[in-house]
Amino acid sequence: MASVANAARPDRQRAELAALSAPAVLFTLAMIAFPVVYTVWLGFHAFSSTERQSFVGLGNYSKLVADGEFWHGLWVTLALYALSLVLQLVLGIWLALLLFHAKRVPGFVRSLFISPFMMPPVVAGLMWLVILDPSIGAANYLLQAVGLPPSEWLASPIWVIPTVALIDTWQWAPYVALIVLGGLQSLPPSVYEAAQIDGASAYTTFRRITLPLLLPTIVTATILRSVDLLRFFDIIYITTQGGPGNASNTLNIYGFRVGFEFFNIGYASALMLTLTAVVFGAVLAFNRLRGAVAW
Amino acid sequence: MSKTSYATRAAITFVALGAVTTATHAADFDWKKFQGKTVTFLANNNPVSQALLTYKGDFEKLTGITLKVDGYQEQQMRQRLVTVMNARSDEVDVFMSLPSREGEQFAAAGWYADLSAFSKNEASKDYDLAGLSQALLKAATFGSKLTSMPMNIEGPILYYRTDIFKKCGVEQPATIKDVEAAAQKIKACDSTITPFVSRGLKPAVAYTFSNMLHNIGGSYMANGKSNLCSAKGKEALDTYSRLLRDYGPPGVVNYSFQQISALYRTGRAAMSFESSNELRTVMEGGERLKDTALVPFPAGDAGQVPTAIGWGMAVSAYSKQPDAAWYFVQWATSPEIQKRMAVQGIAPPRPAVANDPEYRKWIDEEPVRKQWQAALDVLATKGSSEVGYPIVANPESRDFIGQAVQDLILKQKTIDQACADADKGLDALIAQK
Amino acid sequence: MNNTPLSESWINRLNFVQLVLAGILVMSPTAWMVLSSFKPSFEVTAYPPTLFFSPTLENYSQLIRTTPFFSYTINSLIVTLGSAGLGLLFGIPAAFAVSWTRISWPAVLTLAARMAPGTLFLLPWYMMFRQVGMIGSYTALILSHAVITLPIVIWVLLPSFDNVPRSIFEAAQVDGCSITRILWRIALPLVGSGIAVAAILSFVFSWNYFLFALVLSNGDSKTLIAAAFNFVGEGSTQWGALMAAATLIALPPLILASIVQRWLVSGLTLGAVKG
C-alpha cells in the first residue's frame, strides 16, 4: 500500500468531492434562495385584496394555529398520505417482484406496466372523474354488473379520501415498482446463489435476503413519494376541488385557493411554509432511516 | 334663375357639404394610428374567445397591429393573470375578465385601466357605446371606473326534455314550485331518469343558486350583514338543496357543468339547470336536438330575476400602451364583430345585434335555438349580475354559499345550523373592508 | 439439485397469473383513454360505456389542424431533454459524492425545492425571469424544470452508488485514480440500471409538469402539457380531443421507457465483480 502518495490525498480528496457536488448545490441555491426568502417575507405581512400591505409579524401564523380549516387540512393531508404510501409501497414492491421474475416479457409490455405515472395528472384526473361518475361511469357499471351496490366514490365525504388514494395508487405504484426494480437489478447475484445452495425457499429468500438488501431502495422510494404525497394537489384539484365540503381539502389545495382565488397572499405564504416544514420533517425522519439501513 | 333651381342648387351644396363633413369625421377615426405595435392578449380559451379569434387576421389587417394571443383554460388563465399582475408586469395588455366574480377584487387591487374616457372619446363612430347592454356595463363599473367592455351575455337556464314531460304528464313549469312538482312526478313515473340536475360542487354552486335566491326574493346582504338566515334565504337554501338531494343524481355534490351536460346529453336527466353556454355541448351528437326546450328558470315570489353575466375585455393598468390595447378592445366589442360572433353561437351583449336579420336566420334554423335566444332576451332585460356576495371577497363568499348547500344536501346540518354557520363566516368576510 | 422442477413451475404459473391480473388493473384505464381517443366526443361519456364502436380519426385530425401541436411538441422536447440532461449532469456527480462521504445535506438541499408547493415558486420566479427578460425563453423553463429533475436523479442514484462495494473504489485509489476518474470510469458503468430509472423519471416528470410553463412560457414556448388543459372548459369540453391529446402526450415517455428498458434489464452491473 502506498504511503507517501496517500499522505497528500485527504485534502485533494475533500476538494474533489466538494467540486463534484458543487454544481448541484449552487444551482439549487441560486434557484430557490429568492423564492424562499420572498415567501418568508410575505408570510410576515398582511397582503390581500382587502388589506393594505403591512407588517404583522407572526400574525399570519397565529391565525393559522387558530384556523380550523388548517388543522382539518393537516388531518386530510396526513390521512391521505399514510393510506396512499402504504398502498403504493406494498403494491409497488409486489409489481416490481413480478416484473423482475418475468424475464421473458418484452420491453414494450414492461413499459406499459409502468405507464400510468407517465400520464399527465390532469388527464388522469379527468379520466377517473368520468370512470367514477356515480351515474354514467364505467366503475359503477361494472360493480352493478357483478351484483354489487354502486358507490358514490368521489362524492362521498367518507369515501373520497380512500378513492383518491386508490386513484393515486393506480398511478404511482408503478413508479415505486420502477424504482424498486432498479434496486433489484443491482443486487449481487452471488447472494442468491448462496441461498439456493442452502436450500432456502422462495419466501425465505425474499424475507431474509432480498427485502433487507432492498431497504435502501425502498426508503428512497418512500422519500420520493412522501414529498409528493404530502403536497397532494393535482387529482383533487381536477376532481373535487377539496370537496365534498372540506373532505378532501389538503393543505396544498387550501393554500392554493387562499392565494390564487381569495387573494390572501400573506396568509397563503404562511400556509405554504408550514406545509414545507411538515414535508421537511418527514424527509429528515426518513433520511435518518436511510442512514440506518444503508450503512 | 327660377326659385326652384336656386333652392335645388342650395340643397345640393348643402348635402354635398354635409357628405364631405361626415366623410371627414369618418376619416377622423384612424384605425392605423398604432400600426406596427404589438398587443398581447391573455384569453380564456372558451367559445367566446375562440369565436372572436377566428377574425384575428381582420383586426391585424385593419389596424396594422400585431396581435399576440395567449390562450388558457379559465382557471389556468386566472392563475397566470394573477401572477403577472401581482408582479406588476407589463407583459399583458388586454385580458378577459369576469366582472361578476373578480371585478370588485381586481378593481380594488388596481389592476384595471379605466375605459370610460376611451369608450366615450376614442371610439369610432360605429362603436355604438349606448348599444351595449347597460346592465352589463353597470356590472363592470366599480367606483367610477369602467373596467371592461362586455363580450357576451350568458346565464343559467333550465333545459328540459319535452318528451319525458309528455310521457309523465307534466306541463312546462311556470314557478319554482312547479319545478319541484314536476320532479316528483317524473321520479314516480320513470325511475331510470334523474329528474333534476344542477351544480353541487362547492365553488360552483353560487352561479345557479343565486338565480333561485333572486327569484324567491331573497338577498345576500341586508343592512351590511349576511342575510342567508332570513326567511327567504332559508327558503332558497332549502329548495335548492332539496331539489338536488331528493331529485338529483347520486354524487351531485361533485357536479359542475361537465358532468351536468354529460348527464343531460346522454339522456339521463329530465331537467338540467345549467349555463346557456353549454348549449353546444348538450347538442353534440344531435340526440337532444329535437326533444329539448329551454326557458329561464321559472319564477318565484319575486318573479323572474335571472342571473345574467358576461365576459369582458379589460386593459391592464400596467400596460405600457393602453391606447393601442383599447383599439383591440373596441374592435372586439364592436357591433360588426359581435354580429359575426353571434352567428357562431355567442350570445351578444347588444340587443340590436340580437335582432340582426343574419343572426335571426341562424336562430330560426332550429327551434331550440329560438328558445335559447328567447331565454337570453329575458336575461338581457331582467337579469342581475349578482353571483355570490357583492363584496371584494366575492370568490371566497361563494365557498360559504356552496358549503351551506352541500351541508344540506348531505344532511350534515339542519337549515338553521347551515345558514347560521354560513352567515357567521360571511359576516367576518364582509367586515374585512 | 435444490428446487424441484415442480415447485419451480408452480411458482412460474402463479407469477404469470398475478402478472396478468396486475396488467389488467394497471392498463385498463389507460386502454380506456386510448380507445376513447378514437370515439367521437360525445360518445366518450356515453352510458352504458361502449366497448364496440366505429373508430374515427377525427379527434386526431382536429387536434393537428386546429392547434400548433407540432410546435408544442418541439417545445416540450427541448425543455424536457434540456432539464433531464441538466439534472443528470449535475446530479450524477453529486449523488456519487454524497454516497462516498456519507454526508447527505447536499441531497436534502436539492430535495428542498420539492418540499415546497410548486405554487410557492410561481410569483418569485416570474419576477426573477421577467427582470432579465427571459419569460418565454426555453432557458427559463429548462432551469425551472431542472429544479425538479435534479433531486430525482440524486435520490434514485444514491442507493445504487451505495450498493457498489467500497473495495472496488479502494482498489482503484490504490492504483492512483482520482475520485472523478473513479466516478466516470468505474462507478458509472456499474449503476446502469439506476441511471436508466433516473433518466426515465426525469423525463416523465419534466414532460408532465405544467405549473411552471403556465407562468414562464408564452405562446411561442408553450409546452404540450400546458396546452392540453385547453380542451376542458365551460361550453367547450372536448373529450375526444382531450383523449387524443393525452394519448399523444403519453407516447414519448412510453417510447423512451421501452428503449431504456434494455439497461434496466441487462444488469450489466455486478456480474463482473466477485467477492
PDB file of C-alpha atoms in Angstrom, chain C residues 60-258:
ATOM      1  CA  TYR C  60     -56.534  13.443 -34.062  1.00  0.00           C
ATOM      2  CA  SER C  61     -57.101  15.346 -37.268  1.00  0.00           C
ATOM      3  CA  GLN C  62     -58.912  18.112 -35.391  1.00  0.00           C
ATOM      4  CA  LEU C  63     -56.059  18.267 -32.936  1.00  0.00           C
ATOM      5  CA  ILE C  64     -53.438  18.614 -35.609  1.00  0.00           C
ATOM      6  CA  ARG C  65     -55.484  21.010 -37.666  1.00  0.00           C
ATOM      7  CA  THR C  66     -56.638  23.446 -35.022  1.00  0.00           C
ATOM      8  CA  THR C  67     -53.697  23.583 -32.655  1.00  0.00           C
ATOM      9  CA  PRO C  68     -49.993  24.069 -33.337  1.00  0.00           C
ATOM     10  CA  PHE C  69     -49.471  20.583 -31.981  1.00  0.00           C
ATOM     11  CA  PHE C  70     -46.149  20.071 -33.647  1.00  0.00           C
ATOM     12  CA  SER C  71     -44.562  23.223 -32.271  1.00  0.00           C
ATOM     13  CA  TYR C  72     -45.867  22.432 -28.786  1.00  0.00           C
ATOM     14  CA  THR C  73     -44.233  19.028 -29.058  1.00  0.00           C
ATOM     15  CA  ILE C  74     -40.927  20.538 -30.096  1.00  0.00           C
ATOM     16  CA  ASN C  75     -41.126  22.962 -27.188  1.00  0.00           C
ATOM     17  CA  SER C  76     -41.811  20.150 -24.777  1.00  0.00           C
ATOM     18  CA  LEU C  77     -38.967  18.061 -26.167  1.00  0.00           C
ATOM     19  CA  ILE C  78     -36.467  20.893 -25.889  1.00  0.00           C
ATOM     20  CA  VAL C  79     -37.457  21.724 -22.333  1.00  0.00           C
ATOM     21  CA  THR C  80     -37.659  18.125 -21.172  1.00  0.00           C
ATOM     22  CA  LEU C  81     -34.447  16.897 -22.736  1.00  0.00           C
ATOM     23  CA  GLY C  82     -32.691  20.021 -21.530  1.00  0.00           C
ATOM     24  CA  SER C  83     -33.857  19.726 -17.959  1.00  0.00           C
ATOM     25  CA  ALA C  84     -33.350  15.962 -17.785  1.00  0.00           C
ATOM     26  CA  GLY C  85     -29.885  16.404 -19.211  1.00  0.00           C
ATOM     27  CA  LEU C  86     -29.063  19.144 -16.745  1.00  0.00           C
ATOM     28  CA  GLY C  87     -30.389  17.024 -13.908  1.00  0.00           C
ATOM     29  CA  LEU C  88     -28.186  14.097 -14.911  1.00  0.00           C
ATOM     30  CA  LEU C  89     -25.159  16.308 -15.474  1.00  0.00           C
ATOM     31  CA  PHE C  90     -25.322  17.879 -12.037  1.00  0.00           C
ATOM     32  CA  GLY C  91     -26.953  15.008 -10.229  1.00  0.00           C
ATOM     33  CA  ILE C  92     -24.666  12.089 -11.031  1.00  0.00           C
ATOM     34  CA  PRO C  93     -21.516  13.619  -9.524  1.00  0.00           C
ATOM     35  CA  ALA C  94     -23.463  14.961  -6.561  1.00  0.00           C
ATOM     36  CA  ALA C  95     -25.020  11.566  -5.812  1.00  0.00           C
ATOM     37  CA  PHE C  96     -21.607   9.955  -6.040  1.00  0.00           C
ATOM     38  CA  ALA C  97     -20.062  12.464  -3.662  1.00  0.00           C
ATOM     39  CA  VAL C  98     -22.880  12.082  -1.159  1.00  0.00           C
ATOM     40  CA  SER C  99     -22.616   8.312  -1.317  1.00  0.00           C
ATOM     41  CA  TRP C 100     -18.849   8.406  -0.882  1.00  0.00           C
ATOM     42  CA  THR C 101     -18.758  10.836   2.024  1.00  0.00           C
ATOM     43  CA  ARG C 102     -21.997   9.782   3.671  1.00  0.00           C
ATOM     44  CA  ILE C 103     -22.706  13.479   4.155  1.00  0.00           C
ATOM     45  CA  SER C 104     -26.273  13.868   2.996  1.00  0.00           C
ATOM     46  CA  TRP C 105     -27.091  17.563   3.341  1.00  0.00           C
ATOM     47  CA  PRO C 106     -26.481  18.353  -0.356  1.00  0.00           C
ATOM     48  CA  ALA C 107     -29.038  15.726  -1.286  1.00  0.00           C
ATOM     49  CA  VAL C 108     -31.550  17.053   1.220  1.00  0.00           C
ATOM     50  CA  LEU C 109     -30.945  20.567  -0.054  1.00  0.00           C
ATOM     51  CA  THR C 110     -31.770  19.703  -3.625  1.00  0.00           C
ATOM     52  CA  LEU C 111     -34.886  17.972  -2.382  1.00  0.00           C
ATOM     53  CA  ALA C 112     -35.896  21.198  -0.653  1.00  0.00           C
ATOM     54  CA  ALA C 113     -37.273  22.506  -3.903  1.00  0.00           C
ATOM     55  CA  ARG C 114     -39.625  19.567  -3.991  1.00  0.00           C
ATOM     56  CA  MET C 115     -40.750  20.074  -0.428  1.00  0.00           C
ATOM     57  CA  ALA C 116     -42.445  23.351  -1.084  1.00  0.00           C
ATOM     58  CA  PRO C 117     -45.669  23.534  -3.054  1.00  0.00           C
ATOM     59  CA  GLY C 118     -44.885  24.405  -6.661  1.00  0.00           C
ATOM     60  CA  THR C 119     -47.076  27.482  -6.414  1.00  0.00           C
ATOM     61  CA  LEU C 120     -44.610  28.966  -3.958  1.00  0.00           C
ATOM     62  CA  PHE C 121     -42.184  29.492  -6.816  1.00  0.00           C
ATOM     63  CA  LEU C 122     -44.594  30.966  -9.329  1.00  0.00           C
ATOM     64  CA  LEU C 123     -44.581  34.625  -8.383  1.00  0.00           C
ATOM     65  CA  PRO C 124     -40.920  34.950  -7.340  1.00  0.00           C
ATOM     66  CA  TRP C 125     -39.664  33.110 -10.429  1.00  0.00           C
ATOM     67  CA  TYR C 126     -41.887  35.164 -12.673  1.00  0.00           C
ATOM     68  CA  MET C 127     -40.438  38.292 -11.131  1.00  0.00           C
ATOM     69  CA  MET C 128     -36.871  36.987 -11.423  1.00  0.00           C
ATOM     70  CA  PHE C 129     -37.134  35.910 -15.037  1.00  0.00           C
ATOM     71  CA  ARG C 130     -39.114  38.975 -16.025  1.00  0.00           C
ATOM     72  CA  GLN C 131     -36.294  41.144 -14.704  1.00  0.00           C
ATOM     73  CA  VAL C 132     -33.852  39.551 -17.091  1.00  0.00           C
ATOM     74  CA  GLY C 133     -36.365  39.363 -19.899  1.00  0.00           C
ATOM     75  CA  MET C 134     -36.367  35.604 -20.012  1.00  0.00           C
ATOM     76  CA  ILE C 135     -40.095  34.995 -19.896  1.00  0.00           C
ATOM     77  CA  GLY C 136     -40.961  32.838 -22.844  1.00  0.00           C
ATOM     78  CA  SER C 137     -37.436  31.573 -23.303  1.00  0.00           C
ATOM     79  CA  TYR C 138     -36.541  27.915 -23.256  1.00  0.00           C
ATOM     80  CA  THR C 139     -33.809  28.631 -20.722  1.00  0.00           C
ATOM     81  CA  ALA C 140     -36.255  29.750 -18.049  1.00  0.00           C
ATOM     82  CA  LEU C 141     -38.278  26.611 -18.473  1.00  0.00           C
ATOM     83  CA  ILE C 142     -35.265  24.311 -18.587  1.00  0.00           C
ATOM     84  CA  LEU C 143     -33.833  25.836 -15.430  1.00  0.00           C
ATOM     85  CA  SER C 144     -37.108  25.641 -13.527  1.00  0.00           C
ATOM     86  CA  HIS C 145     -37.740  22.066 -14.592  1.00  0.00           C
ATOM     87  CA  ALA C 146     -34.166  21.109 -13.699  1.00  0.00           C
ATOM     88  CA  VAL C 147     -35.035  22.015 -10.118  1.00  0.00           C
ATOM     89  CA  ILE C 148     -37.480  19.106 -10.349  1.00  0.00           C
ATOM     90  CA  THR C 149     -35.245  16.587 -12.093  1.00  0.00           C
ATOM     91  CA  LEU C 150     -32.101  17.158 -10.064  1.00  0.00           C
ATOM     92  CA  PRO C 151     -33.349  15.706  -6.764  1.00  0.00           C
ATOM     93  CA  ILE C 152     -34.888  12.756  -8.564  1.00  0.00           C
ATOM     94  CA  VAL C 153     -31.564  11.883 -10.177  1.00  0.00           C
ATOM     95  CA  ILE C 154     -29.671  12.241  -6.929  1.00  0.00           C
ATOM     96  CA  TRP C 155     -32.056  10.267  -4.772  1.00  0.00           C
ATOM     97  CA  VAL C 156     -32.500   7.441  -7.246  1.00  0.00           C
ATOM     98  CA  LEU C 157     -28.760   7.082  -7.729  1.00  0.00           C
ATOM     99  CA  LEU C 158     -27.870   7.216  -4.040  1.00  0.00           C
ATOM    100  CA  PRO C 159     -28.796   3.619  -3.221  1.00  0.00           C
ATOM    101  CA  SER C 160     -27.246   2.489  -6.498  1.00  0.00           C
ATOM    102  CA  PHE C 161     -23.928   4.036  -5.611  1.00  0.00           C
ATOM    103  CA  ASP C 162     -24.290   2.807  -2.037  1.00  0.00           C
ATOM    104  CA  ASN C 163     -24.625  -0.729  -3.333  1.00  0.00           C
ATOM    105  CA  VAL C 164     -21.262  -0.723  -5.038  1.00  0.00           C
ATOM    106  CA  PRO C 165     -18.758  -2.427  -2.729  1.00  0.00           C
ATOM    107  CA  ARG C 166     -16.214   0.011  -1.366  1.00  0.00           C
ATOM    108  CA  SER C 167     -13.455  -2.435  -2.156  1.00  0.00           C
ATOM    109  CA  ILE C 168     -13.671  -1.585  -5.832  1.00  0.00           C
ATOM    110  CA  PHE C 169     -13.100   2.091  -5.156  1.00  0.00           C
ATOM    111  CA  GLU C 170     -10.326   1.422  -2.712  1.00  0.00           C
ATOM    112  CA  ALA C 171      -8.586  -0.761  -5.268  1.00  0.00           C
ATOM    113  CA  ALA C 172      -8.817   1.970  -7.855  1.00  0.00           C
ATOM    114  CA  GLN C 173      -7.463   4.544  -5.427  1.00  0.00           C
ATOM    115  CA  VAL C 174      -4.505   2.367  -4.703  1.00  0.00           C
ATOM    116  CA  ASP C 175      -3.888   2.355  -8.425  1.00  0.00           C
ATOM    117  CA  GLY C 176      -3.720   6.139  -8.301  1.00  0.00           C
ATOM    118  CA  CYS C 177      -7.109   7.048  -9.790  1.00  0.00           C
ATOM    119  CA  SER C 178      -8.621  10.389  -8.877  1.00  0.00           C
ATOM    120  CA  ILE C 179     -12.114  10.336  -7.477  1.00  0.00           C
ATOM    121  CA  THR C 180     -13.543  11.928 -10.576  1.00  0.00           C
ATOM    122  CA  ARG C 181     -11.979   9.242 -12.694  1.00  0.00           C
ATOM    123  CA  ILE C 182     -13.374   6.580 -10.434  1.00  0.00           C
ATOM    124  CA  LEU C 183     -16.787   8.047 -10.935  1.00  0.00           C
ATOM    125  CA  TRP C 184     -16.815   8.222 -14.680  1.00  0.00           C
ATOM    126  CA  ARG C 185     -14.772   5.143 -15.483  1.00  0.00           C
ATOM    127  CA  ILE C 186     -15.662   2.673 -12.781  1.00  0.00           C
ATOM    128  CA  ALA C 187     -18.718   3.599 -10.783  1.00  0.00           C
ATOM    129  CA  LEU C 188     -20.923   4.829 -13.611  1.00  0.00           C
ATOM    130  CA  PRO C 189     -20.966   1.616 -15.648  1.00  0.00           C
ATOM    131  CA  LEU C 190     -21.938  -0.262 -12.515  1.00  0.00           C
ATOM    132  CA  VAL C 191     -25.071   1.774 -11.845  1.00  0.00           C
ATOM    133  CA  GLY C 192     -26.567   1.405 -15.300  1.00  0.00           C
ATOM    134  CA  SER C 193     -29.985   0.424 -14.033  1.00  0.00           C
ATOM    135  CA  GLY C 194     -30.074   3.357 -11.623  1.00  0.00           C
ATOM    136  CA  ILE C 195     -29.234   5.748 -14.434  1.00  0.00           C
ATOM    137  CA  ALA C 196     -31.903   4.194 -16.580  1.00  0.00           C
ATOM    138  CA  VAL C 197     -34.511   4.750 -13.885  1.00  0.00           C
ATOM    139  CA  ALA C 198     -33.285   8.266 -13.197  1.00  0.00           C
ATOM    140  CA  ALA C 199     -33.440   9.119 -16.880  1.00  0.00           C
ATOM    141  CA  ILE C 200     -36.965   7.805 -17.308  1.00  0.00           C
ATOM    142  CA  LEU C 201     -38.241   9.555 -14.203  1.00  0.00           C
ATOM    143  CA  SER C 202     -36.588  12.864 -15.036  1.00  0.00           C
ATOM    144  CA  PHE C 203     -38.035  12.798 -18.483  1.00  0.00           C
ATOM    145  CA  VAL C 204     -41.538  11.943 -17.328  1.00  0.00           C
ATOM    146  CA  PHE C 205     -41.672  14.469 -14.514  1.00  0.00           C
ATOM    147  CA  SER C 206     -40.412  17.275 -16.664  1.00  0.00           C
ATOM    148  CA  TRP C 207     -42.618  16.289 -19.583  1.00  0.00           C
ATOM    149  CA  ASN C 208     -45.792  16.336 -17.486  1.00  0.00           C
ATOM    150  CA  TYR C 209     -45.091  19.420 -15.426  1.00  0.00           C
ATOM    151  CA  PHE C 210     -47.373  22.289 -16.380  1.00  0.00           C
ATOM    152  CA  LEU C 211     -47.285  24.694 -13.473  1.00  0.00           C
ATOM    153  CA  PHE C 212     -44.061  26.465 -14.364  1.00  0.00           C
ATOM    154  CA  ALA C 213     -44.846  26.501 -18.068  1.00  0.00           C
ATOM    155  CA  LEU C 214     -48.069  28.259 -17.216  1.00  0.00           C
ATOM    156  CA  VAL C 215     -46.228  31.271 -15.957  1.00  0.00           C
ATOM    157  CA  LEU C 216     -42.784  31.204 -17.520  1.00  0.00           C
ATOM    158  CA  SER C 217     -43.704  30.445 -21.108  1.00  0.00           C
ATOM    159  CA  ASN C 218     -45.698  32.423 -23.603  1.00  0.00           C
ATOM    160  CA  GLY C 219     -47.389  31.484 -26.840  1.00  0.00           C
ATOM    161  CA  ASP C 220     -44.089  30.677 -28.543  1.00  0.00           C
ATOM    162  CA  SER C 221     -42.653  28.353 -25.970  1.00  0.00           C
ATOM    163  CA  LYS C 222     -45.816  26.834 -24.586  1.00  0.00           C
ATOM    164  CA  THR C 223     -45.380  23.172 -23.833  1.00  0.00           C
ATOM    165  CA  LEU C 224     -47.675  20.346 -24.825  1.00  0.00           C
ATOM    166  CA  ILE C 225     -48.975  19.697 -21.360  1.00  0.00           C
ATOM    167  CA  ALA C 226     -49.883  23.329 -20.764  1.00  0.00           C
ATOM    168  CA  ALA C 227     -51.881  23.220 -23.967  1.00  0.00           C
ATOM    169  CA  ALA C 228     -53.659  20.016 -23.004  1.00  0.00           C
ATOM    170  CA  PHE C 229     -55.701  21.890 -20.416  1.00  0.00           C
ATOM    171  CA  ASN C 230     -57.270  23.913 -23.177  1.00  0.00           C
ATOM    172  CA  PHE C 231     -59.663  21.157 -24.052  1.00  0.00           C
ATOM    173  CA  VAL C 232     -61.582  21.426 -20.846  1.00  0.00           C
ATOM    174  CA  GLY C 233     -63.743  24.400 -20.164  1.00  0.00           C
ATOM    175  CA  GLU C 234     -67.255  25.619 -19.871  1.00  0.00           C
ATOM    176  CA  GLY C 235     -69.060  25.239 -23.129  1.00  0.00           C
ATOM    177  CA  SER C 236     -66.103  23.607 -24.747  1.00  0.00           C
ATOM    178  CA  THR C 237     -65.245  20.315 -23.095  1.00  0.00           C
ATOM    179  CA  GLN C 238     -63.976  18.275 -25.984  1.00  0.00           C
ATOM    180  CA  TRP C 239     -63.479  14.848 -24.535  1.00  0.00           C
ATOM    181  CA  GLY C 240     -62.396  13.264 -27.779  1.00  0.00           C
ATOM    182  CA  ALA C 241     -59.730  15.837 -28.490  1.00  0.00           C
ATOM    183  CA  LEU C 242     -58.557  15.676 -24.892  1.00  0.00           C
ATOM    184  CA  MET C 243     -58.156  11.910 -25.030  1.00  0.00           C
ATOM    185  CA  ALA C 244     -56.360  12.162 -28.352  1.00  0.00           C
ATOM    186  CA  ALA C 245     -54.029  14.799 -26.955  1.00  0.00           C
ATOM    187  CA  ALA C 246     -53.474  12.682 -23.854  1.00  0.00           C
ATOM    188  CA  THR C 247     -52.616   9.630 -25.912  1.00  0.00           C
ATOM    189  CA  LEU C 248     -50.131  11.569 -27.993  1.00  0.00           C
ATOM    190  CA  ILE C 249     -48.644  13.195 -24.908  1.00  0.00           C
ATOM    191  CA  ALA C 250     -48.141   9.811 -23.269  1.00  0.00           C
ATOM    192  CA  LEU C 251     -46.278   8.407 -26.266  1.00  0.00           C
ATOM    193  CA  PRO C 252     -42.792   9.946 -25.957  1.00  0.00           C
ATOM    194  CA  PRO C 253     -42.291   8.898 -22.317  1.00  0.00           C
ATOM    195  CA  LEU C 254     -43.527   5.439 -23.210  1.00  0.00           C
ATOM    196  CA  ILE C 255     -41.169   5.158 -26.152  1.00  0.00           C
ATOM    197  CA  LEU C 256     -38.297   6.360 -24.022  1.00  0.00           C
ATOM    198  CA  ALA C 257     -39.154   3.842 -21.345  1.00  0.00           C
ATOM    199  CA  SER C 258     -39.186   0.969 -23.831  1.00  0.00           C
TER     200      SER C 258
END
